[in-house]
Coordinates of C-alpha atoms in Angstrom, one line a residue:
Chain A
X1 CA 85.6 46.4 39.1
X2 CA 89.0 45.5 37.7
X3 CA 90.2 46.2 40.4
X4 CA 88.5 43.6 42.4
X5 CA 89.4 41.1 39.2
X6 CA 92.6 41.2 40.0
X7 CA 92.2 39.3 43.3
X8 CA 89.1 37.5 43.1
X9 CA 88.8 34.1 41.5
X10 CA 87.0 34.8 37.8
X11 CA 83.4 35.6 37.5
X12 CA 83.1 36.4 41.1
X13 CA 84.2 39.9 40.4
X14 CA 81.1 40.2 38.1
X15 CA 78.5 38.7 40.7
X16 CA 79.4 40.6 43.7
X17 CA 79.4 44.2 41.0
X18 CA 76.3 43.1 39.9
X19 CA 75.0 42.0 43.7
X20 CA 76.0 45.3 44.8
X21 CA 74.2 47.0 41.8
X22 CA 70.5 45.2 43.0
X23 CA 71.6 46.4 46.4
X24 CA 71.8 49.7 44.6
X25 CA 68.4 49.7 43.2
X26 CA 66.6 47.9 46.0
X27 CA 67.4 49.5 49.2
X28 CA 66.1 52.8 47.6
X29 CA 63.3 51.4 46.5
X30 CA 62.0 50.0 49.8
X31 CA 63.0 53.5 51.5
X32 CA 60.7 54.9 48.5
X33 CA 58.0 52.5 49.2
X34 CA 58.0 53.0 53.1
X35 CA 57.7 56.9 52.6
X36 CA 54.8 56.3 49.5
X37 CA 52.8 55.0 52.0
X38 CA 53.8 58.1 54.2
X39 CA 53.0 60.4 51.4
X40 CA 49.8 58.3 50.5
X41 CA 48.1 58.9 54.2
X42 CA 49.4 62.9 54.1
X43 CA 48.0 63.5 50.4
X44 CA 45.1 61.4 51.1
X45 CA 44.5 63.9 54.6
X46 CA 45.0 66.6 53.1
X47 CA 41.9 66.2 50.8
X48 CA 39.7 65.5 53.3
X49 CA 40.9 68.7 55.1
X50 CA 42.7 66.8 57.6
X51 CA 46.8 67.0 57.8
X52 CA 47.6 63.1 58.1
X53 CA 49.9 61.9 60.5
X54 CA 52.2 63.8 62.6
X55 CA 52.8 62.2 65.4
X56 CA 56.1 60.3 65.3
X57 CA 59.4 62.3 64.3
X58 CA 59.0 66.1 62.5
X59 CA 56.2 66.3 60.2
X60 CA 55.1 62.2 61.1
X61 CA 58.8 61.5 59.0
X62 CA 58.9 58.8 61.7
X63 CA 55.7 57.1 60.6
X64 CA 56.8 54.7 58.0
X65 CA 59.4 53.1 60.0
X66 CA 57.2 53.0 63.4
X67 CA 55.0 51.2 61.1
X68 CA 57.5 48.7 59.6
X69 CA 58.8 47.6 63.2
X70 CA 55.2 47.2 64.4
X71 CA 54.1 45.1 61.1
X72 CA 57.6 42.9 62.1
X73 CA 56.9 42.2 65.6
X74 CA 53.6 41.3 64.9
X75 CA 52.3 37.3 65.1
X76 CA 51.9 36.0 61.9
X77 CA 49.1 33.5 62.2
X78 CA 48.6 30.4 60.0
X79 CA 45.1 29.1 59.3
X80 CA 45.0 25.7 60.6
X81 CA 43.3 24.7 57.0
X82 CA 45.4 27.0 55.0
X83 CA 48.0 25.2 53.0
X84 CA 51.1 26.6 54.7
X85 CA 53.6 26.0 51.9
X86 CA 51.8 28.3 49.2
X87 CA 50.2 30.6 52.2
X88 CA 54.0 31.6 52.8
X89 CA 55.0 31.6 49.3
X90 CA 52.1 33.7 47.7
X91 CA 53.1 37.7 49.7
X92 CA 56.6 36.6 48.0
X93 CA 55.5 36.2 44.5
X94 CA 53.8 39.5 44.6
X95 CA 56.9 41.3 45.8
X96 CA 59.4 39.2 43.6
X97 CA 58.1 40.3 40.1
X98 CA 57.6 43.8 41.2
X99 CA 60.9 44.2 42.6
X100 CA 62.8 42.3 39.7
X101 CA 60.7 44.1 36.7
X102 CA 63.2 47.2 37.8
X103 CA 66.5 45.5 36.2
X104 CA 65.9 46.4 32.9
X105 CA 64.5 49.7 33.8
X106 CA 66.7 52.7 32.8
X107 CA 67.3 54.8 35.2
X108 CA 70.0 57.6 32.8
X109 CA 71.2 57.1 29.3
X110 CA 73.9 54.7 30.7
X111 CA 72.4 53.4 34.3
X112 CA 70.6 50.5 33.7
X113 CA 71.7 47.2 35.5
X114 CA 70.5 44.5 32.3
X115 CA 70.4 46.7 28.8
X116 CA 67.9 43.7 27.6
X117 CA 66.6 44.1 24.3
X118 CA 63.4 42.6 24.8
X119 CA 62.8 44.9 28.3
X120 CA 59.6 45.9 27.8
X121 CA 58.4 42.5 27.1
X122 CA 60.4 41.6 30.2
X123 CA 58.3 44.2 32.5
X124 CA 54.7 43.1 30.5
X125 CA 55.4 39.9 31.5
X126 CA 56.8 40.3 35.4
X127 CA 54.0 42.9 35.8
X128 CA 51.3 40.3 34.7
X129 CA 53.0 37.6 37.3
X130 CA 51.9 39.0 40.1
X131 CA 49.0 38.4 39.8
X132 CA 49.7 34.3 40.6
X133 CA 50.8 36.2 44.6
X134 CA 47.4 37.1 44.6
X135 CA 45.9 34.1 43.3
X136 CA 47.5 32.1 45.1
X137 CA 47.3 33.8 48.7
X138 CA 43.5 33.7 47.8
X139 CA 43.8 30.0 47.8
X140 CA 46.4 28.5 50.0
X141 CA 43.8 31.1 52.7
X142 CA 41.0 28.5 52.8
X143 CA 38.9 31.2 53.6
X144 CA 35.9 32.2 51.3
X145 CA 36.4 35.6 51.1
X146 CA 40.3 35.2 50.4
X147 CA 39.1 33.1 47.3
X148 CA 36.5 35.3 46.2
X149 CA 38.7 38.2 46.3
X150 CA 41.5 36.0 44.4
X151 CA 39.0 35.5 41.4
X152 CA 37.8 39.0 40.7
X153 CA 41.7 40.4 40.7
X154 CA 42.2 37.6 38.0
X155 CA 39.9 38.2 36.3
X156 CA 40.3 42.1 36.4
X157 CA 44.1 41.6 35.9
X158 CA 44.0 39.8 32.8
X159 CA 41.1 41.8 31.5
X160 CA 43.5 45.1 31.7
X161 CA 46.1 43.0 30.8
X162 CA 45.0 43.0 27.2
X163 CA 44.5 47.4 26.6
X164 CA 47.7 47.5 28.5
X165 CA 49.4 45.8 26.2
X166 CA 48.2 47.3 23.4
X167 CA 48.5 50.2 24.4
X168 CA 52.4 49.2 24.9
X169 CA 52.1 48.1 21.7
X170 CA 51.3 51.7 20.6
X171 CA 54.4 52.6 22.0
X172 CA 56.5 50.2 20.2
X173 CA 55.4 50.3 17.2
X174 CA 55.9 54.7 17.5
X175 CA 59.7 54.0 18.9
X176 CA 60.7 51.1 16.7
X177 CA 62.4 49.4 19.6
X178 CA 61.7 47.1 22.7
X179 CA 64.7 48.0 24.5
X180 CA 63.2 51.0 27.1
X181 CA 67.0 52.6 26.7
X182 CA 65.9 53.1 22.7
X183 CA 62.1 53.8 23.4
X184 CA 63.2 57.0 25.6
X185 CA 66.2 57.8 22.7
X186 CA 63.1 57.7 20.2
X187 CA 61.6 60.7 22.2
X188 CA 64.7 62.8 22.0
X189 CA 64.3 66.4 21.4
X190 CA 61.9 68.2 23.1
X191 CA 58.7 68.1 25.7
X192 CA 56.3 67.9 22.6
X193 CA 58.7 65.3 20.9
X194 CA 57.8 62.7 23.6
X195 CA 55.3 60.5 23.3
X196 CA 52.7 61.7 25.2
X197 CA 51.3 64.0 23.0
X198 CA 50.7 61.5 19.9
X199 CA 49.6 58.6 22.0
X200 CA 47.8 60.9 24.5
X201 CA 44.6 58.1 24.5
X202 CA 47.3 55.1 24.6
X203 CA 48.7 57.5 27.6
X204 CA 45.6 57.5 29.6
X205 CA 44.4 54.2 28.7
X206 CA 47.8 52.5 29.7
X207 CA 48.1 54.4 33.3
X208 CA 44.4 53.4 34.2
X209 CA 45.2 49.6 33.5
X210 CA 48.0 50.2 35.8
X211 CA 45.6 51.4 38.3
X212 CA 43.6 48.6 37.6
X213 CA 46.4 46.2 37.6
X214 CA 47.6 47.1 41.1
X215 CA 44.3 46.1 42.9
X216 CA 44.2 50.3 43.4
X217 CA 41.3 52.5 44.3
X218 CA 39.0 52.8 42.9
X219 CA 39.6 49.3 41.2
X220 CA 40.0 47.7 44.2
X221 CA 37.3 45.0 43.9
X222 CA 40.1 42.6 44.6
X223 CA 40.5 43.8 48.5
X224 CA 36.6 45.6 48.8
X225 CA 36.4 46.3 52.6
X226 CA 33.0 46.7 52.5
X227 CA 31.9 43.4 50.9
X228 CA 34.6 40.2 51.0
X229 CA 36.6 42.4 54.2
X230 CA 39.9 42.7 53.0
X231 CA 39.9 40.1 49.9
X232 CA 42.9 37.9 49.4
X233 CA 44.8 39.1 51.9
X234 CA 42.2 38.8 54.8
X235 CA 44.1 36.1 56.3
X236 CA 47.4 37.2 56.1
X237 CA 49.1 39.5 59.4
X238 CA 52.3 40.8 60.7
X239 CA 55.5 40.4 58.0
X240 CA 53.1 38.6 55.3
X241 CA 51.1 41.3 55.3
X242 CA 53.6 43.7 55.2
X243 CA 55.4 41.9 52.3
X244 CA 51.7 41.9 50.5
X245 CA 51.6 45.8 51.3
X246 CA 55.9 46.9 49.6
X247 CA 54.7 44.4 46.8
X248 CA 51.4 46.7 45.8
X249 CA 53.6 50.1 46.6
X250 CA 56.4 48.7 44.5
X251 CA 54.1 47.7 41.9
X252 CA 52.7 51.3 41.8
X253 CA 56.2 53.0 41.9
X254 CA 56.6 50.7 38.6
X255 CA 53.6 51.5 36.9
X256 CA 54.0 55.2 37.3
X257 CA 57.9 55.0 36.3
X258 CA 57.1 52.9 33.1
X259 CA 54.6 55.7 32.4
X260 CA 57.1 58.2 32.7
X261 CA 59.4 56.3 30.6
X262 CA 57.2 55.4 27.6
X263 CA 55.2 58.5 27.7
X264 CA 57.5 61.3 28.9
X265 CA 60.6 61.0 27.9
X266 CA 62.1 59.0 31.1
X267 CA 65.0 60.5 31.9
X268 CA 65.1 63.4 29.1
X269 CA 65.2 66.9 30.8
X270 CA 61.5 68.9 30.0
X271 CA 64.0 72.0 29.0
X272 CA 65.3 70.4 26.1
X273 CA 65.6 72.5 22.5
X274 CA 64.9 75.4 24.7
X275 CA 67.1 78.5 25.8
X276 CA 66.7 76.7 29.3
X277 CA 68.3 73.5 27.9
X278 CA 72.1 74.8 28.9
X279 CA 70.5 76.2 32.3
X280 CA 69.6 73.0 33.7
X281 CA 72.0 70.8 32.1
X282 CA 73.6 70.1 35.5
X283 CA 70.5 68.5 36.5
X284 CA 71.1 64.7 36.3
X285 CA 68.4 62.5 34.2
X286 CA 67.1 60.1 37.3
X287 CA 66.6 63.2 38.5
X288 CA 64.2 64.3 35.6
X289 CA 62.7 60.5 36.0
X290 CA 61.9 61.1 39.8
X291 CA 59.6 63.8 39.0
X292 CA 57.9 62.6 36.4
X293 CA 57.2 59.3 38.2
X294 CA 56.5 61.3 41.3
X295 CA 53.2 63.0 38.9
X296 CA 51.9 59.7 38.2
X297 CA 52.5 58.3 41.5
X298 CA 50.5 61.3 42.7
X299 CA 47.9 60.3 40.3
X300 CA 47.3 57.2 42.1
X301 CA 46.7 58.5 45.5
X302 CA 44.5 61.4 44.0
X303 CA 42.5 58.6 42.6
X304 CA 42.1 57.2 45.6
X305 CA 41.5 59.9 47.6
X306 CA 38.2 60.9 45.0
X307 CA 36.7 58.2 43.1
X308 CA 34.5 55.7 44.7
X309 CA 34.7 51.9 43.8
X310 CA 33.4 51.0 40.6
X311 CA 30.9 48.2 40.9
X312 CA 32.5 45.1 38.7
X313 CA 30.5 45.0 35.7
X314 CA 31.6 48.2 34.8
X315 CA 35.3 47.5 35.7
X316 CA 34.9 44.5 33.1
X317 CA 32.5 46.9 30.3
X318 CA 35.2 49.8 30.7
X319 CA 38.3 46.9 30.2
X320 CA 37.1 45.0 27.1
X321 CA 34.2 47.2 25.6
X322 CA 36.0 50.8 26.2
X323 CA 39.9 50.3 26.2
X324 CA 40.4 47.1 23.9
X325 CA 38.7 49.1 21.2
X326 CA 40.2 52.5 21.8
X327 CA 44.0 51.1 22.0
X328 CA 43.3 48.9 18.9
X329 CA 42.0 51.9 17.1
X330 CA 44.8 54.3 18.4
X331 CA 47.7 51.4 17.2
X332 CA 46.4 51.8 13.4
X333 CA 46.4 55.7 13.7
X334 CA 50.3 55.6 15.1
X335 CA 50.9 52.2 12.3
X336 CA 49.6 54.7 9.7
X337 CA 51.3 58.1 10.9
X338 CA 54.9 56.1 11.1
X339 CA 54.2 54.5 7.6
X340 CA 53.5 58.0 6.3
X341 CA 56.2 59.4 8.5
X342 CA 54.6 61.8 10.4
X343 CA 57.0 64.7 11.5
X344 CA 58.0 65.0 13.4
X345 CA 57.6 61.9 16.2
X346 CA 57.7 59.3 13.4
X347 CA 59.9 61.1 10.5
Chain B
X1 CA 20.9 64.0 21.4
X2 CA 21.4 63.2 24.9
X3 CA 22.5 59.2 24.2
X4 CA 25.8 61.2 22.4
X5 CA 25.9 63.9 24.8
X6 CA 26.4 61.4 27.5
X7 CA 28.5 59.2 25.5
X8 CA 31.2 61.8 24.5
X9 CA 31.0 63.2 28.5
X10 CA 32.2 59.9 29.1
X11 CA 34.6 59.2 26.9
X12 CA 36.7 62.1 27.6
X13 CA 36.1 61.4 31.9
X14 CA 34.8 65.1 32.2
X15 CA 32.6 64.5 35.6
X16 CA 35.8 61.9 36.4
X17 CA 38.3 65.2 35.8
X18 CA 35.3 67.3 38.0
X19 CA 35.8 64.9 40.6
X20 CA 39.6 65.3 40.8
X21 CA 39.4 69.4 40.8
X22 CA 37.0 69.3 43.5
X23 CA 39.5 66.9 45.9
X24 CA 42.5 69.2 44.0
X25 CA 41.0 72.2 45.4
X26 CA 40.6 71.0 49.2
X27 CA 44.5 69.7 48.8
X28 CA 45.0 73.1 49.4
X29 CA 42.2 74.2 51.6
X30 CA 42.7 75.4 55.2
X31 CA 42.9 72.0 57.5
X32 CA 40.5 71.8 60.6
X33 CA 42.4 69.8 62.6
X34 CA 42.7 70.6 66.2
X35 CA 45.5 68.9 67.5
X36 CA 44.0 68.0 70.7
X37 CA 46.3 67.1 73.7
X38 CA 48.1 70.9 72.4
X39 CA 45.2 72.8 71.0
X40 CA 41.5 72.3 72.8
X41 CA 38.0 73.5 70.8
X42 CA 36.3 76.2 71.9
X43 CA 33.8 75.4 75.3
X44 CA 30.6 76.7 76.0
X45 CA 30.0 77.8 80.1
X46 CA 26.7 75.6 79.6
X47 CA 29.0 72.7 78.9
X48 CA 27.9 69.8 80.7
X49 CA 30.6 67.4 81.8
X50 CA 31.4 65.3 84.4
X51 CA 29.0 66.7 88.3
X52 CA 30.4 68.2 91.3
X53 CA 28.6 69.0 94.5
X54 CA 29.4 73.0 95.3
X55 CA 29.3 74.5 99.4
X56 CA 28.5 78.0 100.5
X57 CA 31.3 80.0 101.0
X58 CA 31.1 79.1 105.1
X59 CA 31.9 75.8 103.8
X60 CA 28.7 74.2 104.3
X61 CA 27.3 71.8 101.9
X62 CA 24.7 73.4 99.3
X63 CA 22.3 69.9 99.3
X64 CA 19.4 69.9 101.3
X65 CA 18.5 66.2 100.4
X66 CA 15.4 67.4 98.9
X67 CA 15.3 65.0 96.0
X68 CA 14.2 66.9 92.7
X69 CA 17.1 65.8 90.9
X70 CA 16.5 62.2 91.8
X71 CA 12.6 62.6 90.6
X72 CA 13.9 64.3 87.5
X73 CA 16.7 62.6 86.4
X74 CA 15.3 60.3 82.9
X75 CA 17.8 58.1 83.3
X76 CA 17.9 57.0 87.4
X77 CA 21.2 57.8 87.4
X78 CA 20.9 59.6 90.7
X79 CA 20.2 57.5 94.1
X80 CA 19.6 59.5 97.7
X81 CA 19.5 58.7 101.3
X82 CA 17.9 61.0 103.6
X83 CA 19.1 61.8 107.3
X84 CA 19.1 64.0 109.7
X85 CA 22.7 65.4 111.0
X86 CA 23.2 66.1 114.4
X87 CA 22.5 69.7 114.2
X88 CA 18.8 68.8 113.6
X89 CA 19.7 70.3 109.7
X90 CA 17.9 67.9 106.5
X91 CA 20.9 66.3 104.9
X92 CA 22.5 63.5 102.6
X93 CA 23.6 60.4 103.9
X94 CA 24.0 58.8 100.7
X95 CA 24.4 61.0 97.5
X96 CA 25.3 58.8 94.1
X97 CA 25.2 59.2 90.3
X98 CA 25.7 56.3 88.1
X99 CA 28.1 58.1 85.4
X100 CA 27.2 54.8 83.0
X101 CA 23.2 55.6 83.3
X102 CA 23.9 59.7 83.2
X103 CA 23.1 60.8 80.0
X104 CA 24.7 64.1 81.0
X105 CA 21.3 66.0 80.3
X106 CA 21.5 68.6 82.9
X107 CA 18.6 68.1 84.4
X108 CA 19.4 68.0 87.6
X109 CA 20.6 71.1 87.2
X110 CA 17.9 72.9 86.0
X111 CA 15.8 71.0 88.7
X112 CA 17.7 71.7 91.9
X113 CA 16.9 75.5 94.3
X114 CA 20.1 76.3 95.8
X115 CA 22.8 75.2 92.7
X116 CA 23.9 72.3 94.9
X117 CA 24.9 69.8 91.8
X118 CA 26.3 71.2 89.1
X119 CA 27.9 69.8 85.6
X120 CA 31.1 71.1 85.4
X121 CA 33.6 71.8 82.2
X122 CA 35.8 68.4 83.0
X123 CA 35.3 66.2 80.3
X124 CA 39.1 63.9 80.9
X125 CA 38.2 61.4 83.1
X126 CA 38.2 57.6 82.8
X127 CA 37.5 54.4 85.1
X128 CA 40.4 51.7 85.9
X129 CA 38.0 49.6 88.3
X130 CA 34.4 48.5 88.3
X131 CA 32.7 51.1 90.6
X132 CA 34.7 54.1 89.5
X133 CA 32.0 54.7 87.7
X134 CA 29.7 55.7 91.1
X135 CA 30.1 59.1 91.8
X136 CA 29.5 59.0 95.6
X137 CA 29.4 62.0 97.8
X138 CA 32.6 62.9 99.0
X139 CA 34.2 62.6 95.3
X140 CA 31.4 64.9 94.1
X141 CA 32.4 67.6 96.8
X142 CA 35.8 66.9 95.7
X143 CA 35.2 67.6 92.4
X144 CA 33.6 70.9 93.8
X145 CA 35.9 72.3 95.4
X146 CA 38.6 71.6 92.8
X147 CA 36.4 73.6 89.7
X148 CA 34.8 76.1 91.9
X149 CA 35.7 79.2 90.3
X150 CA 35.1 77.9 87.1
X151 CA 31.3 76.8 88.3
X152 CA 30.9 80.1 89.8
X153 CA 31.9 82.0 87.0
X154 CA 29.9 80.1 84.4
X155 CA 26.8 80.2 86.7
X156 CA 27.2 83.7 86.8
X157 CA 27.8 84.0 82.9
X158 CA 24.6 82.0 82.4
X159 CA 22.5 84.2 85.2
X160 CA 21.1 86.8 83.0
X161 CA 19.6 84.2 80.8
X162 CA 17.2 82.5 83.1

């Protein structure tokens, strides 16, 4: 970086380093997205006893980018009633927030692109904009089942939106800090000092409102083949659809990495204040964060793969009557253990 | 009793974790799959596929135009014109199945006294044109003389049985 300072006019040093760091974090992202959805239709086969595609390149490797170069040479229609400013706007403010939640996201104790102290407000409050993509989409469709899909992910969204935040709340209020860089320092130690063992219901509670805040089976009321056909997206084809689809797989890759993060220990290694500490220390930390996103990112497609849609009074009883009161509960247990400084998570 | 019992089953998800050991365990199950264009599923010799017309070994045709498949067939599929050739001999002159009203039953089979039309094992065929779908004469014989080891072979397989 100095080095390009010494050439380059001042500032612009700073914007190309940190240009090339989103580069960084994108472009592996989207590779990560196109094989999810890869990995999603092989785990998803393999539990109904099938073995998924396998067709294009070894193993169906080939899949995900057959798929992207089909979805990109494909028409991409416009309703003649649809209001085409918004229609074209709406699969971009779905991917945006997803995509820019990650620059406050550390990925090691020193590899994070904006240390922001306020980061896990940042990410609460990108992961709840998404929800206008969808909104919107659902109108600027003209189409009734676009609209009718649009209002039950609002309505879902912000319902979850409330025990997810609590439960996030939980978390802060245990690590003391908003900064996700401090929240994983708080669960420094070893596998039973992070954080998923005294917040196990905030845990739980806080990955299902992820499900549920991704439009994800089986709280996918928002898209429900079998009743609105495809829900706010019916409209949508070729590249806007596609744009729709990297914006839900981000989302999830985000979800299940914040739950690694706040719940086990991001980056930390598992081995830690064992004999097997020194063993593994060559192992880098994004390393460590990469498998424990890949478990909850598992999670997602298990769910899919077994439950059946719930019908939507009971996504909005289990929001507001089951998880509100749970989270609010669990926040004055972990309020109480850190005033009484619980060892040894809150000491 | 059962109000709690209920309640506490689900609060803790215990029929949601159920759910995810039972799709856990067939992760790792044993995959049916046959992969088809490389692996084929097992075939019966009573198979019935696509017909074929068979000859004596002299080359003569088997069919002596005497119309039981055409009376049996439940679907009219079949349609026959009756002639006499040269030789004074009761033949065909017009011999067609309609492979869109065939419901592939066999019948005509079962029905006909010197195993002149058969239903054969080929199952990979498709129509580019309108009237592909008429199995005329000739391509029946054709068809025939292509598979006829395989007919003879599963007739004689399926011989002890009737």
């Amino acid at each position: 970086m100095e080095l390009l300072d010494s050439f380059l006019p001042h500032g612009l040093a700073t914007v190309i380093w940190i240009v090339l760091k989103i580069v960084l974090i994108v472009l592996p992202l989207m590779v990560l997205v196109a094989y999810y959805t890869l990995a999603e239709r092989k785990v998803i086969g393999f539990m109904q006893v099938r073995i998924g595609p396998n067709r294009v390149g070894p193993n169906g490797l080939g899949q995900p980018i057959a798929d992207a170069l089909k979805l990109m040479f494909k028409e991409i229609i416009l309703p003649t009633k649809a209001n085409k400013v918004l229609f074209l706007i709406a699969p971009l403010l779905t991917l945006g927030p997803a995509l820019a939640a990650w620059a406050v996201f550390p990925f090691d104790a020193e590899l994070v692109l904006a240390d922001v102290n306020a980061g896990l407000l940042y990410i609460l409050a990108l992961t709840s904009v998404g929800v206008y993509g969808v909104i919107i989409a659902g109108w600027a469709s003209n189409s009734k089942y676009a609209l009718l899909g649009a209002v039950r992910s609002a309505a879902q969204i912000v319902s979850y939106e409330i025990a997810m935040g609590f439960a996030i709340v939980g978390v802060l209020v245990a690590a003391g800090s908003l900064n996700l860089g401090d929240i994983v320092r708080a669960q420094d130690g070893s596998l039973f000092h992070w954080f998923w063992l005294p917040l196990f219901p905030l845990l739980v509670i806080y990955f299902i409102s992820g499900v549920a805040e991704t439009n994800r089976a089986p709280f996918d009321v928002a898209e429900g083949e079998s009743e609105i056909v495809a829900g706010f997206h019916v409209e949508y084809s070729g590249m806007t659809f596609a744009v729709f689809f990297l914006g839900e797989y981000a989302n999830m890759i985000l979800i299940s990495a914040l739950t690694a993060l706040m719940f086990l220990g991001g980056w930390l290694s598992p081995f830690q204040g064992t004999f097997l500490e020194p063993v593994f220390a060559w192992v880098p930390g994004l390393v460590w964060l990469f498998l424990k996103t890949a478990i909850f990112a598992f999670l997602f497609l298990w769910f899919r793969a077994t439950f059946p849609r719930y019908r939507y009074d009971q996504i909005m009883r289990l929001g507001w009557k089951v998880f509100i009161p749970i989270t609010i509960v669990w926040i004055m247990v972990v309020g109480l253990a850190v005033v009484l400084e619980l060892p040894w998570w809150f000491d | 009793m059962t109000v709690f019992k209920n309640y506490i089953k689900s609060l803790f998800l215990l029929e949601l974790l159920k759910g995810l050991r039972l799709t856990g365990r067939y992760f790792f199950a044993k995959k049916f799959t046959v992969q088809y264009p490389e692996e084929r599923a097992p075939m019966s010799p009573r198979f019935r596929g696509l017909h074929a017309q068979r000859r004596y070994d002299n080359g003569e045709e088997r069919c002596i135009a005497c119309k039981l498949c055409e009376a049996t067939c439940p679907a009219l599929a079949i349609t026959i014109d009756v002639e006499a050739r040269e030789d004074g001999s009761r033949r065909t002159s017009r011999y067609d199945i309609d492979l869109f009203k065939c419901i592939f039953c066999g019948f005509c089979q079962e029905s006909c006294p010197v195993d002149a039309i058969v239903e054969t094992r080929v199952y990979e065929y498709a129509f580019e044109k309108r009237g592909e779908n008429i199995m005329t004469k000739d391509k029946l014989l054709a068809v025939g003389d292509e598979h006829e080891s395989q007919i003879s072979a599963d007739i004689a397989a399926q011989a002890k049985y009737r």
